[in-house]
PDB file of C-alpha atoms and ligand atoms in Angstrom:
ATOM      1  CA  UNK A   1      14.087 -13.998  18.510  1.00 69.00           C
ATOM      2  CA  UNK A   2      14.388 -15.392  13.789  1.00 80.00           C
ATOM      3  CA  UNK A   3      12.501 -18.721  13.087  1.00 90.00           C
ATOM      4  CA  UNK A   4      14.320 -20.054  11.424  1.00 93.00           C
ATOM      5  CA  UNK A   5      12.842 -22.306   8.326  1.00 94.00           C
ATOM      6  CA  UNK A   6      12.891 -25.446   7.278  1.00 94.00           C
ATOM      7  CA  UNK A   7      15.360 -25.174   3.842  1.00 95.00           C
ATOM      8  CA  UNK A   8      17.423 -23.115   6.512  1.00 95.00           C
ATOM      9  CA  UNK A   9      17.424 -25.319   9.147  1.00 96.00           C
ATOM     10  CA  UNK A  10      18.350 -28.419   6.347  1.00 97.00           C
ATOM     11  CA  UNK A  11      21.126 -25.855   5.031  1.00 96.00           C
ATOM     12  CA  UNK A  12      22.762 -25.114   8.911  1.00 97.00           C
ATOM     13  CA  UNK A  13      22.186 -28.759   9.613  1.00 97.00           C
ATOM     14  CA  UNK A  14      24.385 -29.331   5.256  1.00 97.00           C
ATOM     15  CA  UNK A  15      26.883 -26.505   6.403  1.00 97.00           C
ATOM     16  CA  UNK A  16      27.884 -28.248   9.548  1.00 97.00           C
ATOM     17  CA  UNK A  17      28.847 -31.524   8.192  1.00 97.00           C
ATOM     18  CA  UNK A  18      30.222 -31.276   5.437  1.00 96.00           C
ATOM     19  CA  UNK A  19      32.785 -28.385   7.982  1.00 96.00           C
ATOM     20  CA  UNK A  20      32.407 -31.877   9.593  1.00 96.00           C
ATOM     21  CA  UNK A  21      32.766 -34.330   7.466  1.00 95.00           C
ATOM     22  CA  UNK A  22      32.946 -33.442   4.050  1.00 94.00           C
ATOM     23  CA  UNK A  23      31.072 -34.258   0.806  1.00 93.00           C
ATOM     24  CA  UNK A  24      29.584 -37.010  -0.219  1.00 96.00           C
ATOM     25  CA  UNK A  25      28.025 -39.037  -3.674  1.00 97.00           C
ATOM     26  CA  UNK A  26      26.641 -41.888  -2.051  1.00 97.00           C
ATOM     27  CA  UNK A  27      24.793 -41.978   1.155  1.00 97.00           C
ATOM     28  CA  UNK A  28      23.651 -45.101   3.178  1.00 97.00           C
ATOM     29  CA  UNK A  29      21.501 -45.577   6.115  1.00 96.00           C
ATOM     30  CA  UNK A  30      21.797 -48.788   8.035  1.00 93.00           C
ATOM     31  CA  UNK A  31      19.120 -50.037   9.620  1.00 86.00           C
ATOM     32  CA  UNK A  32      18.178 -51.436  12.756  1.00 77.00           C
ATOM     33  CA  UNK A  33      21.317 -54.161  13.293  1.00 76.00           C
ATOM     34  CA  UNK A  34      23.301 -52.839  10.270  1.00 82.00           C
ATOM     35  CA  UNK A  35      24.808 -50.503  12.043  1.00 85.00           C
ATOM     36  CA  UNK A  36      28.842 -51.980  12.176  1.00 86.00           C
ATOM     37  CA  UNK A  37      28.910 -51.802   8.092  1.00 90.00           C
ATOM     38  CA  UNK A  38      30.684 -48.261   9.056  1.00 93.00           C
ATOM     39  CA  UNK A  39      33.556 -50.477   9.307  1.00 92.00           C
ATOM     40  CA  UNK A  40      34.345 -50.801   5.633  1.00 91.00           C
ATOM     41  CA  UNK A  41      34.735 -47.182   5.171  1.00 95.00           C
ATOM     42  CA  UNK A  42      38.640 -45.815   5.058  1.00 95.00           C
ATOM     43  CA  UNK A  43      39.363 -42.121   5.813  1.00 95.00           C
ATOM     44  CA  UNK A  44      36.340 -41.602   8.059  1.00 96.00           C
ATOM     45  CA  UNK A  45      35.112 -38.621   9.416  1.00 96.00           C
ATOM     46  CA  UNK A  46      32.164 -38.742  12.533  1.00 96.00           C
ATOM     47  CA  UNK A  47      29.794 -36.212  13.589  1.00 96.00           C
ATOM     48  CA  UNK A  48      27.362 -36.891  17.126  1.00 94.00           C
ATOM     49  CA  UNK A  49      24.229 -35.756  14.953  1.00 93.00           C
ATOM     50  CA  UNK A  50      23.780 -34.233  18.801  1.00 92.00           C
ATOM     51  CA  UNK A  51      26.584 -32.099  17.839  1.00 94.00           C
ATOM     52  CA  UNK A  52      25.346 -31.256  14.206  1.00 96.00           C
ATOM     53  CA  UNK A  53      22.130 -28.425  14.638  1.00 95.00           C
ATOM     54  CA  UNK A  54      18.361 -28.628  13.288  1.00 93.00           C
ATOM     55  CA  UNK A  55      19.088 -33.087  13.552  1.00 93.00           C
ATOM     56  CA  UNK A  56      17.373 -35.198  15.508  1.00 89.00           C
ATOM     57  CA  UNK A  57      18.225 -37.602  17.494  1.00 76.00           C
ATOM     58  CA  UNK A  58      17.679 -41.332  17.227  1.00 65.00           C
ATOM     59  CA  UNK A  59      15.933 -42.926  20.851  1.00 65.00           C
ATOM     60  CA  UNK A  60      15.650 -46.616  19.706  1.00 61.00           C
ATOM     61  CA  UNK A  61      18.348 -49.023  21.409  1.00 60.00           C
ATOM     62  CA  UNK A  62      20.210 -49.996  18.464  1.00 51.00           C
ATOM     63  CA  UNK A  63      20.164 -46.705  15.753  1.00 56.00           C
ATOM     64  CA  UNK A  64      23.139 -45.174  17.089  1.00 76.00           C
ATOM     65  CA  UNK A  65      23.176 -41.292  16.023  1.00 89.00           C
ATOM     66  CA  UNK A  66      26.459 -40.685  14.110  1.00 93.00           C
ATOM     67  CA  UNK A  67      27.606 -39.494  11.062  1.00 96.00           C
ATOM     68  CA  UNK A  68      29.902 -41.196   9.422  1.00 96.00           C
ATOM     69  CA  UNK A  69      32.097 -40.137   5.876  1.00 97.00           C
ATOM     70  CA  UNK A  70      34.742 -41.870   4.270  1.00 97.00           C
ATOM     71  CA  UNK A  71      36.430 -43.942   0.786  1.00 96.00           C
ATOM     72  CA  UNK A  72      34.490 -47.155  -0.326  1.00 96.00           C
ATOM     73  CA  UNK A  73      35.888 -48.130  -3.730  1.00 95.00           C
ATOM     74  CA  UNK A  74      37.271 -45.116  -3.987  1.00 95.00           C
ATOM     75  CA  UNK A  75      33.920 -42.832  -3.828  1.00 96.00           C
ATOM     76  CA  UNK A  76      33.116 -40.649  -0.910  1.00 97.00           C
ATOM     77  CA  UNK A  77      30.117 -42.104   0.491  1.00 97.00           C
ATOM     78  CA  UNK A  78      28.180 -40.946   3.765  1.00 97.00           C
ATOM     79  CA  UNK A  79      26.802 -43.327   6.295  1.00 96.00           C
ATOM     80  CA  UNK A  80      23.775 -43.191   8.519  1.00 95.00           C
ATOM     81  CA  UNK A  81      23.857 -45.243  11.430  1.00 92.00           C
ATOM     82  CA  UNK A  82      21.059 -44.928  13.220  1.00 88.00           C
ATOM     83  CA  UNK A  83      18.074 -43.336  11.185  1.00 90.00           C
ATOM     84  CA  UNK A  84      14.417 -41.378  12.952  1.00 92.00           C
ATOM     85  CA  UNK A  85      10.772 -43.401  13.131  1.00 93.00           C
ATOM     86  CA  UNK A  86       7.205 -41.670  12.932  1.00 94.00           C
ATOM     87  CA  UNK A  87       6.723 -43.315  15.941  1.00 93.00           C
ATOM     88  CA  UNK A  88       9.135 -42.238  18.258  1.00 90.00           C
ATOM     89  CA  UNK A  89       6.528 -39.046  18.387  1.00 91.00           C
ATOM     90  CA  UNK A  90       9.303 -37.143  14.958  1.00 92.00           C
ATOM     91  CA  UNK A  91       6.882 -35.816  12.206  1.00 92.00           C
ATOM     92  CA  UNK A  92       7.663 -36.628   8.506  1.00 96.00           C
ATOM     93  CA  UNK A  93       9.788 -33.108   8.127  1.00 95.00           C
ATOM     94  CA  UNK A  94      12.101 -34.713  11.261  1.00 95.00           C
ATOM     95  CA  UNK A  95      12.319 -38.240  10.037  1.00 96.00           C
ATOM     96  CA  UNK A  96      13.345 -36.670   6.026  1.00 97.00           C
ATOM     97  CA  UNK A  97      15.745 -33.833   7.607  1.00 97.00           C
ATOM     98  CA  UNK A  98      18.530 -36.245   6.868  1.00 97.00           C
ATOM     99  CA  UNK A  99      17.027 -37.306   3.337  1.00 98.00           C
ATOM    100  CA  UNK A 100      17.795 -32.976   2.565  1.00 98.00           C
ATOM    101  CA  UNK A 101      20.354 -33.065   4.120  1.00 97.00           C
ATOM    102  CA  UNK A 102      22.069 -35.198   1.347  1.00 97.00           C
ATOM    103  CA  UNK A 103      20.911 -33.798  -1.415  1.00 97.00           C
ATOM    104  CA  UNK A 104      22.382 -30.095  -0.414  1.00 96.00           C
ATOM    105  CA  UNK A 105      25.855 -32.205  -0.123  1.00 96.00           C
ATOM    106  CA  UNK A 106      25.714 -33.618  -3.344  1.00 96.00           C
ATOM    107  CA  UNK A 107      24.667 -37.216  -2.037  1.00 98.00           C
ATOM    108  CA  UNK A 108      23.444 -38.483  -6.013  1.00 97.00           C
ATOM    109  CA  UNK A 109      22.857 -41.886  -4.733  1.00 98.00           C
ATOM    110  CA  UNK A 110      20.779 -42.861  -1.528  1.00 98.00           C
ATOM    111  CA  UNK A 111      21.178 -46.972  -0.513  1.00 98.00           C
ATOM    112  CA  UNK A 112      18.065 -47.280   1.695  1.00 98.00           C
ATOM    113  CA  UNK A 113      18.269 -50.155   4.806  1.00 96.00           C
ATOM    114  CA  UNK A 114      15.873 -51.441   6.815  1.00 95.00           C
ATOM    115  CA  UNK A 115      14.910 -54.232   9.456  1.00 93.00           C
ATOM    116  CA  UNK A 116      11.362 -55.537   7.900  1.00 96.00           C
ATOM    117  CA  UNK A 117       8.690 -58.646   8.615  1.00 97.00           C
ATOM    118  CA  UNK A 118       8.542 -61.219   5.947  1.00 98.00           C
ATOM    119  CA  UNK A 119       4.870 -60.780   4.957  1.00 98.00           C
ATOM    120  CA  UNK A 120       5.796 -63.515   1.498  1.00 98.00           C
ATOM    121  CA  UNK A 121       5.149 -67.381   2.056  1.00 98.00           C
ATOM    122  CA  UNK A 122       8.273 -67.689   0.252  1.00 98.00           C
ATOM    123  CA  UNK A 123      10.239 -65.750   1.847  1.00 98.00           C
ATOM    124  CA  UNK A 124      12.337 -66.967   5.280  1.00 96.00           C
ATOM    125  CA  UNK A 125      13.865 -65.063   8.633  1.00 95.00           C
ATOM    126  CA  UNK A 126      17.302 -64.217   7.142  1.00 94.00           C
ATOM    127  CA  UNK A 127      16.147 -63.569   3.490  1.00 96.00           C
ATOM    128  CA  UNK A 128      17.518 -60.255   1.759  1.00 97.00           C
ATOM    129  CA  UNK A 129      14.802 -58.203  -0.025  1.00 98.00           C
ATOM    130  CA  UNK A 130      15.433 -56.009  -2.888  1.00 98.00           C
ATOM    131  CA  UNK A 131      12.812 -53.281  -2.908  1.00 98.00           C
ATOM    132  CA  UNK A 132      10.813 -52.730  -6.179  1.00 98.00           C
ATOM    133  CA  UNK A 133       8.296 -51.114  -4.912  1.00 98.00           C
ATOM    134  CA  UNK A 134       6.143 -50.056  -2.068  1.00 98.00           C
ATOM    135  CA  UNK A 135       2.929 -49.058   0.183  1.00 98.00           C
ATOM    136  CA  UNK A 136       2.223 -46.263   2.045  1.00 98.00           C
ATOM    137  CA  UNK A 137       0.064 -47.591   4.563  1.00 97.00           C
ATOM    138  CA  UNK A 138       0.928 -44.881   7.180  1.00 96.00           C
ATOM    139  CA  UNK A 139      -1.955 -41.767   6.245  1.00 94.00           C
ATOM    140  CA  UNK A 140       1.011 -39.933   5.996  1.00 96.00           C
ATOM    141  CA  UNK A 141       3.188 -38.244   3.863  1.00 98.00           C
ATOM    142  CA  UNK A 142       6.400 -36.662   4.548  1.00 98.00           C
ATOM    143  CA  UNK A 143       6.011 -33.685   1.536  1.00 98.00           C
ATOM    144  CA  UNK A 144       2.220 -32.246   2.773  1.00 97.00           C
ATOM    145  CA  UNK A 145       2.837 -29.251   3.049  1.00 94.00           C
ATOM    146  CA  UNK A 146       4.391 -26.223   1.950  1.00 94.00           C
ATOM    147  CA  UNK A 147       6.208 -27.627  -1.187  1.00 96.00           C
ATOM    148  CA  UNK A 148      10.083 -27.151  -1.185  1.00 96.00           C
ATOM    149  CA  UNK A 149      10.421 -25.993  -4.958  1.00 96.00           C
ATOM    150  CA  UNK A 150      14.404 -25.677  -4.859  1.00 95.00           C
ATOM    151  CA  UNK A 151      14.321 -29.622  -4.269  1.00 97.00           C
ATOM    152  CA  UNK A 152      11.487 -30.874  -6.704  1.00 97.00           C
ATOM    153  CA  UNK A 153       7.314 -30.362  -8.419  1.00 96.00           C
ATOM    154  CA  UNK A 154       4.099 -30.428  -6.214  1.00 97.00           C
ATOM    155  CA  UNK A 155       3.086 -33.838  -7.663  1.00 97.00           C
ATOM    156  CA  UNK A 156       6.417 -36.243  -7.876  1.00 97.00           C
ATOM    157  CA  UNK A 157       5.976 -39.301 -10.137  1.00 96.00           C
ATOM    158  CA  UNK A 158       6.808 -42.750  -7.843  1.00 97.00           C
ATOM    159  CA  UNK A 159       6.226 -44.907 -10.999  1.00 97.00           C
ATOM    160  CA  UNK A 160       9.713 -45.387 -10.682  1.00 96.00           C
ATOM    161  CA  UNK A 161      10.750 -43.872  -6.970  1.00 97.00           C
ATOM    162  CA  UNK A 162      13.632 -46.688  -6.496  1.00 98.00           C
ATOM    163  CA  UNK A 163      15.825 -46.709  -9.506  1.00 98.00           C
ATOM    164  CA  UNK A 164      15.513 -50.090 -12.281  1.00 97.00           C
ATOM    165  CA  UNK A 165      18.721 -48.713 -13.289  1.00 98.00           C
ATOM    166  CA  UNK A 166      20.161 -49.656 -10.236  1.00 98.00           C
ATOM    167  CA  UNK A 167      18.033 -52.028  -9.471  1.00 98.00           C
ATOM    168  CA  UNK A 168      19.364 -54.098 -12.108  1.00 98.00           C
ATOM    169  CA  UNK A 169      22.515 -53.366 -10.267  1.00 98.00           C
ATOM    170  CA  UNK A 170      22.163 -54.914  -8.065  1.00 98.00           C
ATOM    171  CA  UNK A 171      20.482 -58.386  -8.956  1.00 98.00           C
ATOM    172  CA  UNK A 172      23.276 -59.044 -10.916  1.00 98.00           C
ATOM    173  CA  UNK A 173      25.798 -58.243  -9.147  1.00 98.00           C
ATOM    174  CA  UNK A 174      24.198 -60.635  -5.764  1.00 97.00           C
ATOM    175  CA  UNK A 175      23.839 -62.799  -8.336  1.00 97.00           C
ATOM    176  CA  UNK A 176      27.901 -62.626  -9.734  1.00 97.00           C
ATOM    177  CA  UNK A 177      29.257 -62.710  -5.848  1.00 96.00           C
ATOM    178  CA  UNK A 178      26.362 -65.835  -5.148  1.00 96.00           C
ATOM    179  CA  UNK A 179      24.515 -63.751  -2.471  1.00 97.00           C
ATOM    180  CA  UNK A 180      20.409 -65.096  -3.062  1.00 96.00           C
ATOM    181  CA  UNK A 181      18.151 -61.830  -2.651  1.00 98.00           C
ATOM    182  CA  UNK A 182      14.815 -61.795  -3.605  1.00 98.00           C
ATOM    183  CA  UNK A 183      12.462 -58.940  -4.003  1.00 98.00           C
ATOM    184  CA  UNK A 184       8.929 -57.225  -3.670  1.00 98.00           C
ATOM    185  CA  UNK A 185       6.384 -54.427  -2.558  1.00 98.00           C
ATOM    186  CA  UNK A 186       7.310 -53.269   1.013  1.00 98.00           C
ATOM    187  CA  UNK A 187       5.181 -51.800   3.161  1.00 98.00           C
ATOM    188  CA  UNK A 188       4.864 -48.398   5.576  1.00 98.00           C
ATOM    189  CA  UNK A 189       2.891 -49.041   8.719  1.00 97.00           C
ATOM    190  CA  UNK A 190       2.990 -46.430  11.689  1.00 95.00           C
ATOM    191  CA  UNK A 191       3.904 -48.303  14.922  1.00 92.00           C
ATOM    192  CA  UNK A 192       5.720 -49.105  16.701  1.00 94.00           C
ATOM    193  CA  UNK A 193       3.351 -51.343  17.668  1.00 96.00           C
ATOM    194  CA  UNK A 194       3.334 -54.699  15.920  1.00 96.00           C
ATOM    195  CA  UNK A 195       1.018 -55.638  12.946  1.00 97.00           C
ATOM    196  CA  UNK A 196      -1.685 -58.054  13.911  1.00 97.00           C
ATOM    197  CA  UNK A 197      -1.461 -61.444  12.074  1.00 97.00           C
ATOM    198  CA  UNK A 198      -5.180 -59.335  10.725  1.00 98.00           C
ATOM    199  CA  UNK A 199      -2.618 -56.731   9.711  1.00 98.00           C
ATOM    200  CA  UNK A 200      -0.371 -59.081   7.981  1.00 98.00           C
ATOM    201  CA  UNK A 201      -3.041 -60.692   6.025  1.00 98.00           C
ATOM    202  CA  UNK A 202      -3.860 -57.497   5.044  1.00 98.00           C
ATOM    203  CA  UNK A 203      -0.928 -57.160   3.902  1.00 98.00           C
ATOM    204  CA  UNK A 204      -0.958 -59.745   1.285  1.00 98.00           C
ATOM    205  CA  UNK A 205      -4.241 -59.689   0.404  1.00 98.00           C
ATOM    206  CA  UNK A 206      -3.044 -55.746  -1.423  1.00 98.00           C
ATOM    207  CA  UNK A 207       0.039 -57.242  -2.315  1.00 98.00           C
ATOM    208  CA  UNK A 208       2.736 -56.558   0.405  1.00 98.00           C
ATOM    209  CA  UNK A 209       6.455 -59.031   0.786  1.00 98.00           C
ATOM    210  CA  UNK A 210       7.486 -57.476   3.672  1.00 98.00           C
ATOM    211  CA  UNK A 211       6.662 -54.965   6.535  1.00 98.00           C
ATOM    212  CA  UNK A 212       7.957 -51.687   8.210  1.00 97.00           C
ATOM    213  CA  UNK A 213       7.585 -49.345  10.466  1.00 96.00           C
ATOM    214  CA  UNK A 214      10.520 -46.889   8.234  1.00 96.00           C
ATOM    215  CA  UNK A 215      12.321 -46.282   4.454  1.00 97.00           C
ATOM    216  CA  UNK A 216       9.375 -44.969   3.143  1.00 98.00           C
ATOM    217  CA  UNK A 217       9.714 -41.418   3.559  1.00 98.00           C
ATOM    218  CA  UNK A 218      13.183 -41.440   2.893  1.00 98.00           C
ATOM    219  CA  UNK A 219      12.344 -42.982  -0.611  1.00 98.00           C
ATOM    220  CA  UNK A 220       9.726 -40.558  -1.143  1.00 98.00           C
ATOM    221  CA  UNK A 221      12.065 -36.863  -0.336  1.00 98.00           C
ATOM    222  CA  UNK A 222      15.010 -39.037  -2.160  1.00 98.00           C
ATOM    223  CA  UNK A 223      12.302 -39.035  -4.982  1.00 98.00           C
ATOM    224  CA  UNK A 224      10.893 -36.184  -4.284  1.00 98.00           C
ATOM    225  CA  UNK A 225      14.581 -33.906  -4.708  1.00 98.00           C
ATOM    226  CA  UNK A 226      15.707 -36.399  -8.240  1.00 97.00           C
ATOM    227  CA  UNK A 227      18.082 -38.826  -5.586  1.00 98.00           C
ATOM    228  CA  UNK A 228      18.199 -42.564  -6.681  1.00 98.00           C
ATOM    229  CA  UNK A 229      17.170 -44.623  -4.371  1.00 98.00           C
ATOM    230  CA  UNK A 230      17.878 -48.783  -3.814  1.00 98.00           C
ATOM    231  CA  UNK A 231      16.001 -50.235  -0.709  1.00 98.00           C
ATOM    232  CA  UNK A 232      17.698 -53.365   0.510  1.00 97.00           C
ATOM    233  CA  UNK A 233      15.402 -55.318   3.802  1.00 97.00           C
ATOM    234  CA  UNK A 234      16.547 -57.691   5.956  1.00 95.00           C
ATOM    235  CA  UNK A 235      13.778 -59.675   6.637  1.00 96.00           C
ATOM    236  CA  UNK A 236      14.193 -60.212  10.284  1.00 94.00           C
ATOM    237  CA  UNK A 237      11.659 -62.237  10.568  1.00 95.00           C
ATOM    238  CA  UNK A 238       7.957 -63.394   9.569  1.00 96.00           C
ATOM    239  CA  UNK A 239       5.522 -60.971   9.751  1.00 97.00           C
ATOM    240  CA  UNK A 240       2.367 -60.927  12.768  1.00 95.00           C
ATOM    241  CA  UNK A 241       1.109 -65.001  12.402  1.00 95.00           C
ATOM    242  CA  UNK A 242       2.971 -66.514   9.805  1.00 93.00           C
ATOM    243  CA  UNK A 243       4.161 -68.706  12.542  1.00 93.00           C
ATOM    244  CA  UNK A 244       3.171 -69.491  16.556  1.00 88.00           C
ATOM    245  CA  UNK A 245       5.361 -67.201  17.950  1.00 89.00           C
ATOM    246  CA  UNK A 246       5.204 -63.868  19.053  1.00 89.00           C
ATOM    247  CA  UNK A 247       7.763 -61.158  17.662  1.00 90.00           C
ATOM    248  CA  UNK A 248      10.438 -58.823  19.815  1.00 86.00           C
ATOM    249  CA  UNK A 249      12.650 -56.095  18.752  1.00 87.00           C
ATOM    250  CA  UNK A 250      15.626 -59.001  20.412  1.00 88.00           C
ATOM    251  CA  UNK A 251      14.765 -61.586  17.895  1.00 86.00           C
ATOM    252  CA  UNK A 252      14.192 -58.880  15.202  1.00 84.00           C
ATOM    253  CA  UNK A 253      17.827 -57.446  16.066  1.00 86.00           C
ATOM    254  CA  UNK A 254      19.591 -60.699  17.107  1.00 87.00           C
ATOM    255  CA  UNK A 255      18.904 -61.562  12.863  1.00 87.00           C
ATOM    256  CA  UNK A 256      20.056 -58.009  12.043  1.00 85.00           C
ATOM    257  CA  UNK A 257      23.962 -59.378  13.196  1.00 86.00           C
ATOM    258  CA  UNK A 258      23.530 -62.842  11.487  1.00 88.00           C
ATOM    259  CA  UNK A 259      23.070 -62.094   8.092  1.00 90.00           C
ATOM    260  CA  UNK A 260      24.396 -58.473   7.849  1.00 88.00           C
ATOM    261  CA  UNK A 261      28.026 -60.550   6.870  1.00 91.00           C
ATOM    262  CA  UNK A 262      25.700 -61.516   3.112  1.00 93.00           C
ATOM    263  CA  UNK A 263      24.698 -57.791   3.689  1.00 92.00           C
ATOM    264  CA  UNK A 264      27.648 -55.910   4.090  1.00 92.00           C
ATOM    265  CA  UNK A 265      28.700 -58.214   1.349  1.00 94.00           C
ATOM    266  CA  UNK A 266      25.757 -57.345  -1.273  1.00 95.00           C
ATOM    267  CA  UNK A 267      26.658 -53.336  -0.561  1.00 95.00           C
ATOM    268  CA  UNK A 268      30.243 -53.709  -0.417  1.00 94.00           C
ATOM    269  CA  UNK A 269      29.704 -54.947  -4.308  1.00 96.00           C
ATOM    270  CA  UNK A 270      27.047 -52.444  -5.388  1.00 97.00           C
ATOM    271  CA  UNK A 271      29.147 -49.634  -4.359  1.00 97.00           C
ATOM    272  CA  UNK A 272      31.618 -51.263  -6.375  1.00 96.00           C
ATOM    273  CA  UNK A 273      29.504 -50.635  -9.164  1.00 95.00           C
ATOM    274  CA  UNK A 274      28.888 -48.039  -8.966  1.00 94.00           C
TER     275      UNK A 274
HETATM  276  N1  HPA B   1       6.826 -55.636  11.471  1.00 91.95           N
HETATM  277  C1  HPA B   1       7.116 -53.830  10.831  1.00 91.95           C
HETATM  278  N2  HPA B   1       8.234 -53.590  11.172  1.00 91.95           N
HETATM  279  C2  HPA B   1       9.232 -54.734  11.769  1.00 91.95           C
HETATM  280  C3  HPA B   1       9.331 -56.301  11.605  1.00 91.95           C
HETATM  281  C4  HPA B   1       8.209 -56.220  11.754  1.00 91.95           C
HETATM  282  O1  HPA B   1       7.529 -58.153  12.159  1.00 91.95           O
HETATM  283  N3  HPA B   1      10.385 -56.827  11.646  1.00 91.95           N
HETATM  284  C5  HPA B   1      11.809 -55.590  11.859  1.00 91.95           C
HETATM  285  N4  HPA B   1      10.773 -54.786  11.650  1.00 91.95           N
END
């Protein structure tokens, strides 16, 4: 039996997606509660993750596990309804395989969305936050191991991990559309437990504005491979200890649902301008 390399698995997955759905120039990863945004696409073709060779399958409620490609504002856009998280037990090579596949398919811009807990005390549940930078508190990095030289350098820059031009364009678009948009630093902790109040106080001291269990591995791999990244968090709840109440996943999903209209307005506006 031949053992395939990671790079070969990426190529096989990319070929299957290209056959089923075609390629795309823009990609959107839809976070918890935001999966309905695929409805914005026209001329849609889709493939279930389980039908993509070597692709992981998602296990979280609210993450559906399907890849869509379609047209939006005259552009070819692919969308992932469901992403992979380290807390599900995947290693980071699996978590970030979709980003590598996007790079193979010729995607130049990826928009990463997520649900996050608000750490900044000026935030409120329901706010949207443009991600300016990140803190990786997971102790892990998706580029650990042999470098994939065909994608990028061994020691990639993270000064501009989140594309400055895309951030400016998003702020201008939000202003034009009257969509309130916070900005800040997203901090990745592994999960699946929500953080403790002490951990949230720590992340605030460290400079975080929001916390979550995703997105950072994807930012790192996108940056490594030269893909422009835009990150937007939906602050679905204030983080642990900010309010005197326990956190739960149902509340996160519910708030995702409540803000999806505004979220969609902003994403549509940004994609139209790309
Ligand atoms: N913490 C971590 N991840 C999250 C949160 C949170 O408070 N809310 C949504 N995703």
